[in-house]
PDB file of C-alpha atoms in Angstrom:
ATOM      1  CA  MET A   4      38.519 184.353   6.627  1.00  0.00           C
ATOM      2  CA  SER A   5      39.277 185.801   3.144  1.00  0.00           C
ATOM      3  CA  VAL A   6      36.782 185.515   0.221  1.00  0.00           C
ATOM      4  CA  ARG A   7      39.437 183.303  -1.712  1.00  0.00           C
ATOM      5  CA  ALA A   8      39.980 181.251   1.303  1.00  0.00           C
ATOM      6  CA  VAL A   9      36.282 180.641   1.627  1.00  0.00           C
ATOM      7  CA  GLY A  10      36.056 179.694  -2.089  1.00  0.00           C
ATOM      8  CA  ARG A  11      38.696 177.006  -1.589  1.00  0.00           C
ATOM      9  CA  SER A  12      37.033 175.920   1.817  1.00  0.00           C
ATOM     10  CA  ILE A  13      33.585 174.977   0.274  1.00  0.00           C
ATOM     11  CA  LEU A  14      35.102 171.831  -1.459  1.00  0.00           C
ATOM     12  CA  GLN A  15      37.032 170.535   1.535  1.00  0.00           C
ATOM     13  CA  LYS A  16      35.410 168.156   3.816  1.00  0.00           C
ATOM     14  CA  SER A  17      35.041 168.898   7.544  1.00  0.00           C
ATOM     15  CA  PRO A  18      33.629 167.003  10.487  1.00  0.00           C
ATOM     16  CA  THR A  19      31.393 170.169  11.215  1.00  0.00           C
ATOM     17  CA  ASP A  20      29.843 170.167   7.704  1.00  0.00           C
ATOM     18  CA  VAL A  21      26.341 169.660   6.994  1.00  0.00           C
ATOM     19  CA  ILE A  22      25.138 167.373   4.432  1.00  0.00           C
ATOM     20  CA  VAL A  23      21.851 166.628   2.706  1.00  0.00           C
ATOM     21  CA  LEU A  24      20.829 162.995   3.590  1.00  0.00           C
ATOM     22  CA  SER A  25      17.884 162.878   1.005  1.00  0.00           C
ATOM     23  CA  ALA A  26      15.781 165.363  -0.969  1.00  0.00           C
ATOM     24  CA  VAL A  27      12.405 164.137  -2.279  1.00  0.00           C
ATOM     25  CA  ARG A  28       9.091 165.376  -3.055  1.00  0.00           C
ATOM     26  CA  SER A  29       5.648 164.308  -4.233  1.00  0.00           C
ATOM     27  CA  PRO A  30       4.580 165.085  -7.792  1.00  0.00           C
ATOM     28  CA  ILE A  31       3.340 168.636  -8.044  1.00  0.00           C
ATOM     29  CA  THR A  32      -0.328 167.556  -7.566  1.00  0.00           C
ATOM     30  CA  ARG A  33      -2.809 166.609  -4.990  1.00  0.00           C
ATOM     31  CA  ALA A  34      -0.790 164.325  -2.332  1.00  0.00           C
ATOM     32  CA  PHE A  35      -2.008 162.832   1.091  1.00  0.00           C
ATOM     33  CA  LYS A  36       0.881 160.885   2.627  1.00  0.00           C
ATOM     34  CA  GLY A  37       4.247 161.640   0.986  1.00  0.00           C
ATOM     35  CA  GLY A  38       6.265 158.445   0.455  1.00  0.00           C
ATOM     36  CA  PHE A  39       9.363 158.509   2.932  1.00  0.00           C
ATOM     37  CA  LYS A  40      10.255 155.094   2.197  1.00  0.00           C
ATOM     38  CA  ASP A  41      13.624 156.107   0.586  1.00  0.00           C
ATOM     39  CA  ALA A  42      14.494 159.047   3.025  1.00  0.00           C
ATOM     40  CA  TRP A  43      13.207 157.718   6.490  1.00  0.00           C
ATOM     41  CA  LEU A  44      15.818 157.961   9.076  1.00  0.00           C
ATOM     42  CA  GLU A  45      16.305 155.432  12.051  1.00  0.00           C
ATOM     43  CA  ASP A  46      13.458 155.558  14.699  1.00  0.00           C
ATOM     44  CA  VAL A  47      16.129 156.657  17.269  1.00  0.00           C
ATOM     45  CA  LEU A  48      16.352 159.981  15.421  1.00  0.00           C
ATOM     46  CA  ARG A  49      13.671 162.632  16.151  1.00  0.00           C
ATOM     47  CA  PRO A  50      14.185 165.502  13.635  1.00  0.00           C
ATOM     48  CA  ASP A  51      13.061 169.034  14.255  1.00  0.00           C
ATOM     49  CA  VAL A  52      10.520 169.901  11.277  1.00  0.00           C
ATOM     50  CA  LEU A  53      10.399 173.136   9.456  1.00  0.00           C
ATOM     51  CA  ILE A  54       8.143 173.749   6.756  1.00  0.00           C
ATOM     52  CA  GLY A  55       7.853 176.589   4.311  1.00  0.00           C
ATOM     53  CA  ASN A  56       4.096 177.941   3.361  1.00  0.00           C
ATOM     54  CA  VAL A  57       2.826 181.057   1.913  1.00  0.00           C
ATOM     55  CA  LEU A  58      -0.930 181.048   1.404  1.00  0.00           C
ATOM     56  CA  ALA A  59      -2.341 178.755   4.310  1.00  0.00           C
ATOM     57  CA  GLU A  60      -4.318 180.066   7.224  1.00  0.00           C
ATOM     58  CA  LEU A  61      -1.984 180.344  10.385  1.00  0.00           C
ATOM     59  CA  GLY A  62       1.001 179.622   8.243  1.00  0.00           C
ATOM     60  CA  PHE A  63      -0.004 176.091   8.009  1.00  0.00           C
ATOM     61  CA  ALA A  64       0.835 175.636  11.754  1.00  0.00           C
ATOM     62  CA  LYS A  65      -2.181 173.493  12.812  1.00  0.00           C
ATOM     63  CA  THR A  66      -2.697 171.502   9.661  1.00  0.00           C
ATOM     64  CA  GLY A  67       0.910 170.906   9.156  1.00  0.00           C
ATOM     65  CA  ARG A  68       1.143 169.465  12.853  1.00  0.00           C
ATOM     66  CA  MET A  69      -1.721 167.291  11.840  1.00  0.00           C
ATOM     67  CA  ALA A  70      -0.141 166.072   8.841  1.00  0.00           C
ATOM     68  CA  LEU A  71       3.170 165.294  10.535  1.00  0.00           C
ATOM     69  CA  LEU A  72       1.338 163.152  13.190  1.00  0.00           C
ATOM     70  CA  ASP A  73      -0.666 161.554  10.496  1.00  0.00           C
ATOM     71  CA  CYS A  74       2.418 160.399   8.534  1.00  0.00           C
ATOM     72  CA  GLY A  75       3.544 158.606  11.669  1.00  0.00           C
ATOM     73  CA  PHE A  76       6.107 161.029  13.363  1.00  0.00           C
ATOM     74  CA  PRO A  77       5.936 160.756  17.181  1.00  0.00           C
ATOM     75  CA  ALA A  78       4.307 163.640  19.208  1.00  0.00           C
ATOM     76  CA  SER A  79       7.807 164.572  20.629  1.00  0.00           C
ATOM     77  CA  THR A  80       8.969 165.780  17.075  1.00  0.00           C
ATOM     78  CA  THR A  81       9.028 169.567  17.106  1.00  0.00           C
ATOM     79  CA  PHE A  82       7.524 171.422  14.160  1.00  0.00           C
ATOM     80  CA  HIS A  83       7.165 175.128  12.907  1.00  0.00           C
ATOM     81  CA  THR A  84       6.721 177.058   9.741  1.00  0.00           C
ATOM     82  CA  ILE A  85       8.230 179.853   7.909  1.00  0.00           C
ATOM     83  CA  ASN A  86       7.030 182.302   5.374  1.00  0.00           C
ATOM     84  CA  ARG A  87       9.411 184.125   2.917  1.00  0.00           C
ATOM     85  CA  GLN A  88       7.197 184.209   0.019  1.00  0.00           C
ATOM     86  CA  CYS A  89       8.561 182.112  -2.785  1.00  0.00           C
ATOM     87  CA  SER A  90      11.796 181.353  -1.107  1.00  0.00           C
ATOM     88  CA  SER A  91      10.156 179.828   2.028  1.00  0.00           C
ATOM     89  CA  SER A  92      11.148 176.338   1.814  1.00  0.00           C
ATOM     90  CA  LEU A  93      14.668 177.391   0.469  1.00  0.00           C
ATOM     91  CA  GLN A  94      14.883 179.484   3.654  1.00  0.00           C
ATOM     92  CA  ALA A  95      13.458 176.450   5.813  1.00  0.00           C
ATOM     93  CA  ILE A  96      16.533 174.491   4.539  1.00  0.00           C
ATOM     94  CA  THR A  97      18.822 177.316   5.309  1.00  0.00           C
ATOM     95  CA  HIS A  98      17.493 177.747   8.972  1.00  0.00           C
ATOM     96  CA  GLN A  99      17.835 173.980   9.526  1.00  0.00           C
ATOM     97  CA  ALA A 100      21.343 174.018   8.239  1.00  0.00           C
ATOM     98  CA  HIS A 101      22.216 176.878  10.622  1.00  0.00           C
ATOM     99  CA  ALA A 102      20.282 175.121  13.554  1.00  0.00           C
ATOM    100  CA  ILE A 103      22.630 171.973  13.232  1.00  0.00           C
ATOM    101  CA  MET A 104      25.880 174.091  12.898  1.00  0.00           C
ATOM    102  CA  ALA A 105      24.829 175.700  16.159  1.00  0.00           C
ATOM    103  CA  GLY A 106      24.445 172.345  17.582  1.00  0.00           C
ATOM    104  CA  GLN A 107      20.760 172.671  18.323  1.00  0.00           C
ATOM    105  CA  PHE A 108      19.989 169.440  16.410  1.00  0.00           C
ATOM    106  CA  ASP A 109      21.819 166.676  15.091  1.00  0.00           C
ATOM    107  CA  VAL A 110      19.324 165.934  12.192  1.00  0.00           C
ATOM    108  CA  ALA A 111      16.471 168.125  10.723  1.00  0.00           C
ATOM    109  CA  LEU A 112      13.965 168.038   8.114  1.00  0.00           C
ATOM    110  CA  ALA A 113      13.100 170.972   5.967  1.00  0.00           C
ATOM    111  CA  GLY A 114      10.514 171.195   3.200  1.00  0.00           C
ATOM    112  CA  GLY A 115       7.418 173.140   1.830  1.00  0.00           C
ATOM    113  CA  VAL A 116       3.918 172.696   0.886  1.00  0.00           C
ATOM    114  CA  GLU A 117       1.232 174.726  -0.975  1.00  0.00           C
ATOM    115  CA  SER A 118      -2.164 174.691  -2.360  1.00  0.00           C
ATOM    116  CA  MET A 119      -2.255 177.219  -5.297  1.00  0.00           C
ATOM    117  CA  THR A 120      -6.055 176.985  -5.728  1.00  0.00           C
ATOM    118  CA  ARG A 121      -7.471 177.665  -2.129  1.00  0.00           C
ATOM    119  CA  ASN A 122      -8.286 181.545  -2.227  1.00  0.00           C
ATOM    120  CA  TYR A 123      -4.980 182.347  -3.873  1.00  0.00           C
ATOM    121  CA  GLY A 124      -6.087 185.725  -4.981  1.00  0.00           C
ATOM    122  CA  SER A 125      -6.800 187.116  -1.607  1.00  0.00           C
ATOM    123  CA  ARG A 126      -3.861 185.485   0.073  1.00  0.00           C
ATOM    124  CA  GLY A 127      -1.465 186.255  -2.783  1.00  0.00           C
ATOM    125  CA  ARG A 128      -2.062 190.071  -2.605  1.00  0.00           C
ATOM    126  CA  PRO A 129      -3.583 191.413   0.331  1.00  0.00           C
ATOM    127  CA  THR A 130      -6.789 193.272   0.189  1.00  0.00           C
ATOM    128  CA  ASP A 131      -7.230 194.438   3.757  1.00  0.00           C
ATOM    129  CA  VAL A 132      -4.387 197.066   4.066  1.00  0.00           C
ATOM    130  CA  SER A 133      -4.159 199.943   6.298  1.00  0.00           C
ATOM    131  CA  PRO A 134      -5.341 202.930   4.374  1.00  0.00           C
ATOM    132  CA  SER A 135      -2.408 204.997   5.334  1.00  0.00           C
ATOM    133  CA  LEU A 136      -0.099 202.414   3.842  1.00  0.00           C
ATOM    134  CA  ARG A 137      -2.074 202.123   0.762  1.00  0.00           C
ATOM    135  CA  ALA A 138      -1.919 205.891   0.490  1.00  0.00           C
ATOM    136  CA  SER A 139       1.843 206.118   1.138  1.00  0.00           C
ATOM    137  CA  ASN A 140       3.798 208.732  -0.639  1.00  0.00           C
ATOM    138  CA  VAL A 141       6.772 206.068  -0.816  1.00  0.00           C
ATOM    139  CA  LYS A 142       6.417 204.306  -4.260  1.00  0.00           C
ATOM    140  CA  GLN A 143       8.409 201.442  -3.200  1.00  0.00           C
ATOM    141  CA  ALA A 144       6.042 200.751  -0.422  1.00  0.00           C
ATOM    142  CA  THR A 145       2.943 200.902  -2.679  1.00  0.00           C
ATOM    143  CA  ASP A 146       4.631 198.860  -5.344  1.00  0.00           C
ATOM    144  CA  CYS A 147       4.627 195.907  -2.937  1.00  0.00           C
ATOM    145  CA  LEU A 148       0.927 195.553  -3.735  1.00  0.00           C
ATOM    146  CA  LEU A 149       1.661 195.079  -7.475  1.00  0.00           C
ATOM    147  CA  ALA A 150       0.469 191.796  -8.985  1.00  0.00           C
ATOM    148  CA  MET A 151       3.221 189.533  -9.792  1.00  0.00           C
ATOM    149  CA  GLY A 152       2.272 189.337 -13.353  1.00  0.00           C
ATOM    150  CA  GLU A 153       2.289 193.092 -13.460  1.00  0.00           C
ATOM    151  CA  THR A 154       5.842 193.196 -12.254  1.00  0.00           C
ATOM    152  CA  SER A 155       6.672 190.603 -14.965  1.00  0.00           C
ATOM    153  CA  GLU A 156       5.153 192.764 -17.716  1.00  0.00           C
ATOM    154  CA  ARG A 157       7.326 195.775 -16.448  1.00  0.00           C
ATOM    155  CA  VAL A 158      10.442 193.597 -16.644  1.00  0.00           C
ATOM    156  CA  ALA A 159       9.595 192.796 -20.246  1.00  0.00           C
ATOM    157  CA  GLN A 160       8.922 196.400 -21.263  1.00  0.00           C
ATOM    158  CA  ARG A 161      11.925 197.745 -19.260  1.00  0.00           C
ATOM    159  CA  TYR A 162      14.388 195.464 -20.469  1.00  0.00           C
ATOM    160  CA  GLY A 163      13.180 195.050 -24.197  1.00  0.00           C
ATOM    161  CA  ILE A 164      12.229 191.368 -23.794  1.00  0.00           C
ATOM    162  CA  THR A 165       9.902 190.325 -26.586  1.00  0.00           C
ATOM    163  CA  ARG A 166       7.016 187.989 -26.533  1.00  0.00           C
ATOM    164  CA  GLN A 167       8.737 185.662 -28.876  1.00  0.00           C
ATOM    165  CA  GLU A 168      11.684 185.435 -26.535  1.00  0.00           C
ATOM    166  CA  GLN A 169       9.328 184.354 -23.708  1.00  0.00           C
ATOM    167  CA  ASP A 170       7.408 181.837 -25.702  1.00  0.00           C
ATOM    168  CA  ASP A 171      10.742 180.350 -26.844  1.00  0.00           C
ATOM    169  CA  PHE A 172      11.946 180.156 -23.315  1.00  0.00           C
ATOM    170  CA  ALA A 173       8.665 178.399 -22.229  1.00  0.00           C
ATOM    171  CA  PHE A 174       8.829 176.090 -24.935  1.00  0.00           C
ATOM    172  CA  GLN A 175      12.353 175.079 -23.983  1.00  0.00           C
ATOM    173  CA  SER A 176      11.183 174.470 -20.447  1.00  0.00           C
ATOM    174  CA  HIS A 177       8.543 172.160 -21.243  1.00  0.00           C
ATOM    175  CA  HIS A 178      10.828 170.313 -23.900  1.00  0.00           C
ATOM    176  CA  ARG A 179      13.670 169.708 -21.296  1.00  0.00           C
ATOM    177  CA  ALA A 180      11.175 168.639 -18.686  1.00  0.00           C
ATOM    178  CA  LEU A 181       9.636 166.250 -21.175  1.00  0.00           C
ATOM    179  CA  VAL A 182      12.910 164.896 -22.144  1.00  0.00           C
ATOM    180  CA  ALA A 183      14.215 164.717 -18.550  1.00  0.00           C
ATOM    181  CA  TRP A 184      10.906 162.906 -17.517  1.00  0.00           C
ATOM    182  CA  ASN A 185      11.085 160.324 -20.418  1.00  0.00           C
ATOM    183  CA  ALA A 186      14.807 159.608 -19.396  1.00  0.00           C
ATOM    184  CA  GLY A 187      13.750 158.904 -15.913  1.00  0.00           C
ATOM    185  CA  LYS A 188      15.833 161.584 -14.582  1.00  0.00           C
ATOM    186  CA  PHE A 189      13.161 162.633 -11.939  1.00  0.00           C
ATOM    187  CA  ALA A 190      12.938 159.093 -10.514  1.00  0.00           C
ATOM    188  CA  SER A 191      15.291 159.783  -7.723  1.00  0.00           C
ATOM    189  CA  GLU A 192      13.493 162.903  -6.391  1.00  0.00           C
ATOM    190  CA  ILE A 193       9.937 162.029  -7.015  1.00  0.00           C
ATOM    191  CA  VAL A 194       8.133 159.595  -4.491  1.00  0.00           C
ATOM    192  CA  PRO A 195       5.147 157.728  -4.923  1.00  0.00           C
ATOM    193  CA  VAL A 196       1.856 158.843  -3.276  1.00  0.00           C
ATOM    194  CA  THR A 197      -1.607 157.504  -2.984  1.00  0.00           C
ATOM    195  CA  TYR A 198      -4.257 159.809  -4.227  1.00  0.00           C
ATOM    196  CA  GLN A 199      -7.861 160.188  -4.911  1.00  0.00           C
ATOM    197  CA  ALA A 200      -8.791 161.244  -8.398  1.00  0.00           C
ATOM    198  CA  PRO A 201      -8.450 164.974  -8.494  1.00  0.00           C
ATOM    199  CA  SER A 202     -10.623 167.683  -9.796  1.00  0.00           C
ATOM    200  CA  GLU A 203      -9.243 170.065 -12.312  1.00  0.00           C
ATOM    201  CA  THR A 204      -8.419 172.585  -9.462  1.00  0.00           C
ATOM    202  CA  ASP A 205      -6.982 170.077  -6.747  1.00  0.00           C
ATOM    203  CA  LYS A 206      -3.119 170.751  -7.028  1.00  0.00           C
ATOM    204  CA  GLU A 207      -0.865 170.835  -4.306  1.00  0.00           C
ATOM    205  CA  GLY A 208       2.975 170.315  -3.805  1.00  0.00           C
ATOM    206  CA  LEU A 209       4.991 168.719  -1.053  1.00  0.00           C
ATOM    207  CA  LEU A 210       8.714 168.504  -0.843  1.00  0.00           C
ATOM    208  CA  THR A 211      11.160 167.468   1.968  1.00  0.00           C
ATOM    209  CA  THR A 212      14.706 167.653   2.657  1.00  0.00           C
ATOM    210  CA  PHE A 213      16.686 166.020   5.578  1.00  0.00           C
ATOM    211  CA  THR A 214      20.029 167.683   6.623  1.00  0.00           C
ATOM    212  CA  VAL A 215      22.525 166.328   9.126  1.00  0.00           C
ATOM    213  CA  PRO A 216      26.230 167.320  10.276  1.00  0.00           C
ATOM    214  CA  GLN A 217      28.378 167.525   7.196  1.00  0.00           C
ATOM    215  CA  ASP A 218      28.999 169.447   3.935  1.00  0.00           C
ATOM    216  CA  ASP A 219      29.406 173.108   3.363  1.00  0.00           C
ATOM    217  CA  GLY A 220      27.707 175.386   5.650  1.00  0.00           C
ATOM    218  CA  ILE A 221      25.239 177.767   4.057  1.00  0.00           C
ATOM    219  CA  ARG A 222      26.491 181.467   4.354  1.00  0.00           C
ATOM    220  CA  PRO A 223      23.582 183.947   3.908  1.00  0.00           C
ATOM    221  CA  ASN A 224      24.286 186.841   1.867  1.00  0.00           C
ATOM    222  CA  VAL A 225      21.511 189.009   0.115  1.00  0.00           C
ATOM    223  CA  ARG A 226      20.946 191.565  -2.421  1.00  0.00           C
ATOM    224  CA  GLY A 227      17.554 193.400  -3.064  1.00  0.00           C
ATOM    225  CA  CYS A 228      15.839 194.983  -6.137  1.00  0.00           C
ATOM    226  CA  GLU A 229      12.908 197.322  -6.591  1.00  0.00           C
ATOM    227  CA  PRO A 230       9.468 195.964  -5.821  1.00  0.00           C
ATOM    228  CA  ASP A 231       8.166 196.734  -9.141  1.00  0.00           C
ATOM    229  CA  GLU A 232      10.452 194.417 -10.920  1.00  0.00           C
ATOM    230  CA  MET A 233      10.950 191.760  -8.309  1.00  0.00           C
ATOM    231  CA  GLY A 234      11.737 189.173 -10.966  1.00  0.00           C
ATOM    232  CA  VAL A 235      15.104 190.297 -11.622  1.00  0.00           C
ATOM    233  CA  GLY A 236      16.508 189.404  -7.955  1.00  0.00           C
ATOM    234  CA  PRO A 237      18.630 186.465  -9.338  1.00  0.00           C
ATOM    235  CA  ALA A 238      20.453 188.746 -11.542  1.00  0.00           C
ATOM    236  CA  LEU A 239      21.588 190.766  -8.395  1.00  0.00           C
ATOM    237  CA  ALA A 240      21.914 188.057  -5.944  1.00  0.00           C
ATOM    238  CA  ILE A 241      24.009 185.442  -7.965  1.00  0.00           C
ATOM    239  CA  PRO A 242      27.088 187.795  -8.350  1.00  0.00           C
ATOM    240  CA  ALA A 243      26.760 188.883  -4.748  1.00  0.00           C
ATOM    241  CA  LEU A 244      26.994 184.888  -3.687  1.00  0.00           C
ATOM    242  CA  TYR A 245      30.098 184.488  -6.083  1.00  0.00           C
ATOM    243  CA  GLN A 246      31.747 187.274  -4.285  1.00  0.00           C
ATOM    244  CA  TYR A 247      30.870 186.095  -0.899  1.00  0.00           C
ATOM    245  CA  MET A 248      31.857 182.550  -1.689  1.00  0.00           C
ATOM    246  CA  GLY A 249      35.044 183.254  -3.591  1.00  0.00           C
ATOM    247  CA  VAL A 250      34.061 181.347  -6.595  1.00  0.00           C
ATOM    248  CA  GLY A 251      33.251 182.392 -10.248  1.00  0.00           C
ATOM    249  CA  GLN A 252      30.572 181.718 -12.650  1.00  0.00           C
ATOM    250  CA  TYR A 253      32.546 179.052 -14.485  1.00  0.00           C
ATOM    251  CA  ASP A 254      33.077 177.084 -11.385  1.00  0.00           C
ATOM    252  CA  VAL A 255      29.274 176.368 -11.027  1.00  0.00           C
ATOM    253  CA  GLY A 256      28.235 173.156 -12.919  1.00  0.00           C
ATOM    254  CA  VAL A 257      24.262 173.720 -12.897  1.00  0.00           C
ATOM    255  CA  PHE A 258      21.901 176.388 -11.754  1.00  0.00           C
ATOM    256  CA  GLU A 259      18.295 176.129 -10.707  1.00  0.00           C
ATOM    257  CA  ILE A 260      16.836 179.376 -11.105  1.00  0.00           C
ATOM    258  CA  ASN A 261      12.960 179.615 -10.448  1.00  0.00           C
ATOM    259  CA  GLU A 262      11.020 180.439 -13.659  1.00  0.00           C
ATOM    260  CA  ALA A 263       8.369 182.686 -12.040  1.00  0.00           C
ATOM    261  CA  PHE A 264       7.896 184.044 -15.509  1.00  0.00           C
ATOM    262  CA  ALA A 265       9.541 183.708 -18.663  1.00  0.00           C
ATOM    263  CA  SER A 266      10.402 187.516 -19.146  1.00  0.00           C
ATOM    264  CA  GLN A 267      12.343 187.643 -15.817  1.00  0.00           C
ATOM    265  CA  MET A 268      14.288 184.419 -16.767  1.00  0.00           C
ATOM    266  CA  VAL A 269      15.073 185.771 -20.072  1.00  0.00           C
ATOM    267  CA  TYR A 270      16.428 189.002 -18.579  1.00  0.00           C
ATOM    268  CA  CYS A 271      18.370 186.935 -15.759  1.00  0.00           C
ATOM    269  CA  VAL A 272      19.988 184.534 -18.064  1.00  0.00           C
ATOM    270  CA  ARG A 273      20.975 187.662 -20.509  1.00  0.00           C
ATOM    271  CA  ALA A 274      22.355 189.787 -17.787  1.00  0.00           C
ATOM    272  CA  LEU A 275      24.301 187.188 -16.130  1.00  0.00           C
ATOM    273  CA  HIS A 276      25.716 185.765 -19.467  1.00  0.00           C
ATOM    274  CA  LEU A 277      24.819 182.283 -18.418  1.00  0.00           C
ATOM    275  CA  ASP A 278      25.457 179.087 -20.297  1.00  0.00           C
ATOM    276  CA  VAL A 279      21.819 178.200 -21.215  1.00  0.00           C
ATOM    277  CA  ASN A 280      22.721 174.661 -21.111  1.00  0.00           C
ATOM    278  CA  LYS A 281      23.607 174.936 -17.421  1.00  0.00           C
ATOM    279  CA  VAL A 282      20.468 176.519 -16.349  1.00  0.00           C
ATOM    280  CA  ASN A 283      17.438 174.390 -15.480  1.00  0.00           C
ATOM    281  CA  PRO A 284      18.609 171.490 -17.639  1.00  0.00           C
ATOM    282  CA  ASN A 285      15.559 169.445 -16.750  1.00  0.00           C
ATOM    283  CA  GLY A 286      12.976 172.184 -17.239  1.00  0.00           C
ATOM    284  CA  GLY A 287      11.792 174.523 -14.516  1.00  0.00           C
ATOM    285  CA  ALA A 288       8.744 176.100 -13.010  1.00  0.00           C
ATOM    286  CA  ILE A 289       7.185 176.873 -16.177  1.00  0.00           C
ATOM    287  CA  ALA A 290       6.922 173.255 -16.980  1.00  0.00           C
ATOM    288  CA  LEU A 291       6.988 171.524 -13.485  1.00  0.00           C
ATOM    289  CA  GLY A 292       4.837 174.178 -11.679  1.00  0.00           C
ATOM    290  CA  HIS A 293       5.385 176.680  -8.968  1.00  0.00           C
ATOM    291  CA  PRO A 294       3.745 175.804  -5.636  1.00  0.00           C
ATOM    292  CA  THR A 295       5.118 178.941  -3.954  1.00  0.00           C
ATOM    293  CA  GLY A 296       5.926 177.432  -0.449  1.00  0.00           C
ATOM    294  CA  ALA A 297       7.442 174.375  -1.798  1.00  0.00           C
ATOM    295  CA  THR A 298       9.394 175.725  -4.919  1.00  0.00           C
ATOM    296  CA  GLY A 299      12.724 176.330  -3.128  1.00  0.00           C
ATOM    297  CA  ALA A 300      13.011 172.818  -1.676  1.00  0.00           C
ATOM    298  CA  ARG A 301      11.840 171.346  -4.926  1.00  0.00           C
ATOM    299  CA  GLN A 302      14.762 173.079  -6.659  1.00  0.00           C
ATOM    300  CA  VAL A 303      17.267 171.976  -4.326  1.00  0.00           C
ATOM    301  CA  ALA A 304      16.110 168.295  -4.718  1.00  0.00           C
ATOM    302  CA  THR A 305      16.452 168.815  -8.596  1.00  0.00           C
ATOM    303  CA  LEU A 306      19.700 170.427  -8.237  1.00  0.00           C
ATOM    304  CA  LEU A 307      21.267 167.694  -6.039  1.00  0.00           C
ATOM    305  CA  ALA A 308      19.854 164.967  -8.379  1.00  0.00           C
ATOM    306  CA  GLU A 309      21.492 166.740 -11.450  1.00  0.00           C
ATOM    307  CA  MET A 310      24.661 167.396  -9.519  1.00  0.00           C
ATOM    308  CA  GLN A 311      25.110 163.676  -8.522  1.00  0.00           C
ATOM    309  CA  ARG A 312      24.070 162.574 -12.062  1.00  0.00           C
ATOM    310  CA  SER A 313      26.408 164.893 -14.037  1.00  0.00           C
ATOM    311  CA  ASP A 314      29.136 164.863 -11.224  1.00  0.00           C
ATOM    312  CA  HIS A 315      29.210 168.560 -10.413  1.00  0.00           C
ATOM    313  CA  GLU A 316      30.837 169.888  -7.418  1.00  0.00           C
ATOM    314  CA  LEU A 317      29.046 173.250  -7.148  1.00  0.00           C
ATOM    315  CA  GLY A 318      25.522 174.280  -7.962  1.00  0.00           C
ATOM    316  CA  VAL A 319      23.346 177.546  -7.550  1.00  0.00           C
ATOM    317  CA  VAL A 320      19.723 177.739  -6.481  1.00  0.00           C
ATOM    318  CA  SER A 321      18.314 181.223  -6.787  1.00  0.00           C
ATOM    319  CA  MET A 322      14.599 182.801  -7.336  1.00  0.00           C
ATOM    320  CA  CYS A 323      12.878 185.873  -6.967  1.00  0.00           C
ATOM    321  CA  ALA A 324      10.826 186.792  -3.835  1.00  0.00           C
ATOM    322  CA  ARG A 325       9.461 189.660  -2.036  1.00  0.00           C
TER     323      ARG A 325
END
């Protein structure tokens, strides 16, 4: 199929399409049993469950299974986890869509969960690395050990992004999120949870997305950047997506680009010549939080709610990850 034909086809309905039934999340805070009251499927459906996670022991495999059973899923429900750094839950959605398209499942659940306060330092950046790798002569290999904040500083220095520009962007994110919250725009994506009074360090995020046959198939296309400036990834990946899907920038109604750092967001918006009013119109991770394993799914939930509210046909989710 030609690129132009693909562009036309993504807006045409087909019996083999994959649709999102519901996209909901707990508030990005400590949560026990997520509220599935608005997303629960009929008892006859037994979805496969795939959860993105970055930092937990064993990739959340055991505690995730425990949580699934505790929520009331039957023991026959299959469960597994995936780690693709900050895009883990977005990859979970992609995998489940592919599985449905391949006929493995009729319905599937994808989501993400993360605790950003349990030994994040040692899990966010490995300390026990092979001496031969640590001493590698390949700069790109050793740059993989750079702290994320350090790569953000390099983006700012390399592309001339000022502190004032970053502060202005951060303020805008918080302002938009506050306006959206007060207007009730998050009501359709945030579900109520029962929680104990948390300490200052108890913050966890959970998000789930159901997918079933119908809607456009997700077609993978990737574009990479240097490890020492990983934050600029969206500026490279989004144009590649346009080309693959046969669409133009002005066809896209809303963008959800993860705000890992203000510097990389300022760069990406500038490099892509994006309309700032289309980018994270309800605030982003700077205001809402960035639980790494859950962020991609949170972005999808926010994007779908905004697309429905504003009657947009096309939206883009992107983030930096390495």
